[in-house]
PDB file of C-alpha atoms in Angstrom:
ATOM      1  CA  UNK A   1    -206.395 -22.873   8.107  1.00  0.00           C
ATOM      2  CA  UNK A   2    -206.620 -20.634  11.326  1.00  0.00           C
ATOM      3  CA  UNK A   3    -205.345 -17.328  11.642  1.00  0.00           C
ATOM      4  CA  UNK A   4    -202.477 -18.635  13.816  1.00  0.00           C
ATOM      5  CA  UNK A   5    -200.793 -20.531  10.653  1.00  0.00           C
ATOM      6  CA  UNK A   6    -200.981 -17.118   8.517  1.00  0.00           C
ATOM      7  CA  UNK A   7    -199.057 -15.472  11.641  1.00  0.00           C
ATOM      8  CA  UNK A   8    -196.656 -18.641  11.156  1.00  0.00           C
ATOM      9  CA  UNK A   9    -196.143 -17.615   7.586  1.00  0.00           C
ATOM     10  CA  UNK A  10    -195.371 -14.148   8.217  1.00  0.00           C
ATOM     11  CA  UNK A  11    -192.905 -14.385  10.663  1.00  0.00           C
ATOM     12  CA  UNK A  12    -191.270 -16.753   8.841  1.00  0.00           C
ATOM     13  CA  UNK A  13    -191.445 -14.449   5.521  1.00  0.00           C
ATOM     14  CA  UNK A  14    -189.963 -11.669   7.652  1.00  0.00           C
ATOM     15  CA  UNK A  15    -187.002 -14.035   8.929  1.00  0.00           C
ATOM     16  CA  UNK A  16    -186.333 -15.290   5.158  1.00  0.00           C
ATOM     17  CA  UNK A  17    -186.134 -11.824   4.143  1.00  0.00           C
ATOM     18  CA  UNK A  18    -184.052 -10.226   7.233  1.00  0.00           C
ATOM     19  CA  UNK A  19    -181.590 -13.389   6.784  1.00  0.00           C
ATOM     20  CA  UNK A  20    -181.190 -12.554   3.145  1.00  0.00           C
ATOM     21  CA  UNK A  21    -180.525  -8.448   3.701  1.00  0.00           C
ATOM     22  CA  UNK A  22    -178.005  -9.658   5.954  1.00  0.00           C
ATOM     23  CA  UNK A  23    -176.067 -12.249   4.192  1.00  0.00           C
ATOM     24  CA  UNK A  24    -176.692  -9.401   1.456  1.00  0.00           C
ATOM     25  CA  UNK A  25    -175.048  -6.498   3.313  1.00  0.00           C
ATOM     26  CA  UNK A  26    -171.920  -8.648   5.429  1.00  0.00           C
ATOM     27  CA  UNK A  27    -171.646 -10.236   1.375  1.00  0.00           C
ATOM     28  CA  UNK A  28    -171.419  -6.600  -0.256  1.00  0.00           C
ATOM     29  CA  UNK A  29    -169.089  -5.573   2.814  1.00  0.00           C
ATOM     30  CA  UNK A  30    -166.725  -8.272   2.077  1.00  0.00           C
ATOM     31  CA  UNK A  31    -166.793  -7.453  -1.298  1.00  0.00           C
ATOM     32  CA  UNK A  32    -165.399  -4.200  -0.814  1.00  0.00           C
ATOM     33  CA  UNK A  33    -163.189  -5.022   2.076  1.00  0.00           C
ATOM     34  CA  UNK A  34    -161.274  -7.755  -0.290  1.00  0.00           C
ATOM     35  CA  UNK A  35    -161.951  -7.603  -3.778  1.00  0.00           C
ATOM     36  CA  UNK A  36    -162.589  -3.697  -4.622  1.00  0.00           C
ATOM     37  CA  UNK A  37    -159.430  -3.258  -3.045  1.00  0.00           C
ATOM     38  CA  UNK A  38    -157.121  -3.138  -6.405  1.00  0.00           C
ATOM     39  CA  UNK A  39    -159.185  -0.409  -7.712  1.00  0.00           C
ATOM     40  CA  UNK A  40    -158.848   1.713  -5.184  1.00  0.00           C
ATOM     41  CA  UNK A  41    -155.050   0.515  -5.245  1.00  0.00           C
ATOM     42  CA  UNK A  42    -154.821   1.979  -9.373  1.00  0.00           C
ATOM     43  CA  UNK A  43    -156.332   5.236  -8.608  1.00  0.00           C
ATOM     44  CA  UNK A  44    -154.108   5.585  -5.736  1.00  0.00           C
ATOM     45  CA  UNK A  45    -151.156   8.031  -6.358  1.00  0.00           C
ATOM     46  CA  UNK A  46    -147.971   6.800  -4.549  1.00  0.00           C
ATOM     47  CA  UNK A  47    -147.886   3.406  -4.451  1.00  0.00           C
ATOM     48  CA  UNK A  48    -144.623   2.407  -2.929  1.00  0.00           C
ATOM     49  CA  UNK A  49    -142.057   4.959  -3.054  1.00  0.00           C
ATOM     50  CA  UNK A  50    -141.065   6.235   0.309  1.00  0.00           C
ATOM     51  CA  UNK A  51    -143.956   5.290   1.836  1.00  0.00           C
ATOM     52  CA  UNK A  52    -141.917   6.009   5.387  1.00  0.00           C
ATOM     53  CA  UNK A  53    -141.649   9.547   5.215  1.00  0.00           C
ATOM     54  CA  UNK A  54    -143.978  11.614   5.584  1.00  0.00           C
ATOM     55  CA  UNK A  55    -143.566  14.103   2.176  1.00  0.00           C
ATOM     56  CA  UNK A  56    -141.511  12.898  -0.505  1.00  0.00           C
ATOM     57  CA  UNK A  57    -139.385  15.822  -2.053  1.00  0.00           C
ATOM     58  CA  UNK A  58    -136.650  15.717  -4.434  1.00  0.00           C
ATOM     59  CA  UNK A  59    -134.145  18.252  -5.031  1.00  0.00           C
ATOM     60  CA  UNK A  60    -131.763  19.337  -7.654  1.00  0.00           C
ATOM     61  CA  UNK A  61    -129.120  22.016  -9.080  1.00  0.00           C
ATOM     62  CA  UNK A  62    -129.982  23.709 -11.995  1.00  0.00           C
ATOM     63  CA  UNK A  63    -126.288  23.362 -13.230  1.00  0.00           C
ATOM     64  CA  UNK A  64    -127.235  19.192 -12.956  1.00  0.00           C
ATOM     65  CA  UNK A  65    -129.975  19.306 -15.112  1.00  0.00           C
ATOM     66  CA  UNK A  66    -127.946  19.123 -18.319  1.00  0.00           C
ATOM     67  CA  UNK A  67    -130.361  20.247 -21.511  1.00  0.00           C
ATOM     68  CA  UNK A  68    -133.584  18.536 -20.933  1.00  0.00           C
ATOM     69  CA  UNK A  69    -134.980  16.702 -17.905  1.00  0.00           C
ATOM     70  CA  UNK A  70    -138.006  14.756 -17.633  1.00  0.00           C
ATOM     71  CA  UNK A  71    -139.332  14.018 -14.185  1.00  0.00           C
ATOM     72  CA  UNK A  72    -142.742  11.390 -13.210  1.00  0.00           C
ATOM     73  CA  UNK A  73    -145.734  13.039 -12.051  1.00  0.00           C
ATOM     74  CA  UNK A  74    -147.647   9.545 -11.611  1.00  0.00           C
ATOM     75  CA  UNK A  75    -145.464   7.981  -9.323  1.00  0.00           C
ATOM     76  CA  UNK A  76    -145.356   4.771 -11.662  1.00  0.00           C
ATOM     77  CA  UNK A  77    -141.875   5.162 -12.688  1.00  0.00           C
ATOM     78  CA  UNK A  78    -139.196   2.334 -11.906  1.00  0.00           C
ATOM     79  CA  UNK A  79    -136.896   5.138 -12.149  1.00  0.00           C
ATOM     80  CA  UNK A  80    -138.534   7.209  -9.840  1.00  0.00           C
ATOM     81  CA  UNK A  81    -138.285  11.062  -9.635  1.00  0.00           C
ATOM     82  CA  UNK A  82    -137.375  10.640 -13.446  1.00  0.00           C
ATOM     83  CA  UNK A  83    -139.687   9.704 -16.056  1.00  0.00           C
ATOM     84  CA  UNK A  84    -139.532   5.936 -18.142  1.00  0.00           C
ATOM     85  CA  UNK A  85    -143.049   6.219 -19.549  1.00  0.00           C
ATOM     86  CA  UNK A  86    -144.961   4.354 -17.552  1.00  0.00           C
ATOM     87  CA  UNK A  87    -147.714   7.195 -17.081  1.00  0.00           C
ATOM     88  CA  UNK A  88    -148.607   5.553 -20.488  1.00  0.00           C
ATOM     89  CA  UNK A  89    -149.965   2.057 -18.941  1.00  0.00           C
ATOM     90  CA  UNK A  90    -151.440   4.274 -16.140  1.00  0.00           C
ATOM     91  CA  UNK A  91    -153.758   6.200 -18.106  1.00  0.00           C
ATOM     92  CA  UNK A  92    -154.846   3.443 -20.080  1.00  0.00           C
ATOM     93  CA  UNK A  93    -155.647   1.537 -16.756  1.00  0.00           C
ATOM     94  CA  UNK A  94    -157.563   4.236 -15.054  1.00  0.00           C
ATOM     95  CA  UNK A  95    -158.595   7.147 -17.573  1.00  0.00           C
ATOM     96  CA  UNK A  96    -155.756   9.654 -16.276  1.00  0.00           C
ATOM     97  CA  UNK A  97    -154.512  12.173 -18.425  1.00  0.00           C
ATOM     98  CA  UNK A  98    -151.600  12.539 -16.108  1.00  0.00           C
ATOM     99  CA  UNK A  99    -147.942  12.925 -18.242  1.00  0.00           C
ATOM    100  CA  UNK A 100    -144.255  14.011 -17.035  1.00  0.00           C
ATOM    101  CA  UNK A 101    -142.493  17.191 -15.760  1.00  0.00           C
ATOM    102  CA  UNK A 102    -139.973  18.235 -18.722  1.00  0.00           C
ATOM    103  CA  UNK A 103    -137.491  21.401 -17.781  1.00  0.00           C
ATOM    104  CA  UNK A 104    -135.678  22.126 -20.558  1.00  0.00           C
ATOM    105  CA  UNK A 105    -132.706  24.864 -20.888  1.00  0.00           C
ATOM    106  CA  UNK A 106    -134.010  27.966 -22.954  1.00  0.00           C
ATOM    107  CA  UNK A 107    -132.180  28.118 -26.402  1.00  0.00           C
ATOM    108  CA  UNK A 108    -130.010  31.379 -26.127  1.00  0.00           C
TER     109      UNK A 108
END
């Protein structure tokens, strides 16, 4: 065995290992291109609720408040601005701590 079959060997060591890093790297990319994607998604704040404009503000009378209302802070809510409880799930999904708005009318 000359030295010219140990140069062989190395260059072909050098390829198997560059291949590898790269199917390692473009397979990590696609990992978190496709499939990391739906935790990045739960963490995420506003999910779909007037995703067209560019600040989402609500607005209300005092007078219409009534006694007590309770208002979302996560953004879960199917009854979006007000609250239906589903900051619950969404802490227990993602480790928040987050919980609703409540105004209530001071007791004279």
């Amino acid at each position: 065995m000359g030295l010219g079959s140990n140069c062989t060997v190395r260059v072909e060591w050098v390829a198997a290992v560059s291949l590898a890093a790269g199917a390692a790297a473009v397979g990590y990319l696609a990992y978190r291109k496709f499939l990391a994607k739906d935790k990045c998604c739960k963490a995420m704040v506003n999910l779909h609720i007037q995703k067209d404009n560019p600040k989402v503000v609500h607005a209300f009378d005092m007078e219409d408040l009534g006694d007590k209302a309770v208002y979302c802070r996560c953004w879960r809510s199917k009854k979006f601005p007000l609250c239906d409880g589903s900051h619950t799930k969404h802490n227990d999904e993602t480790g928040d701590n987050v919980g609703p708005l409540i105004i209530k009318r001071k007791e004279a």
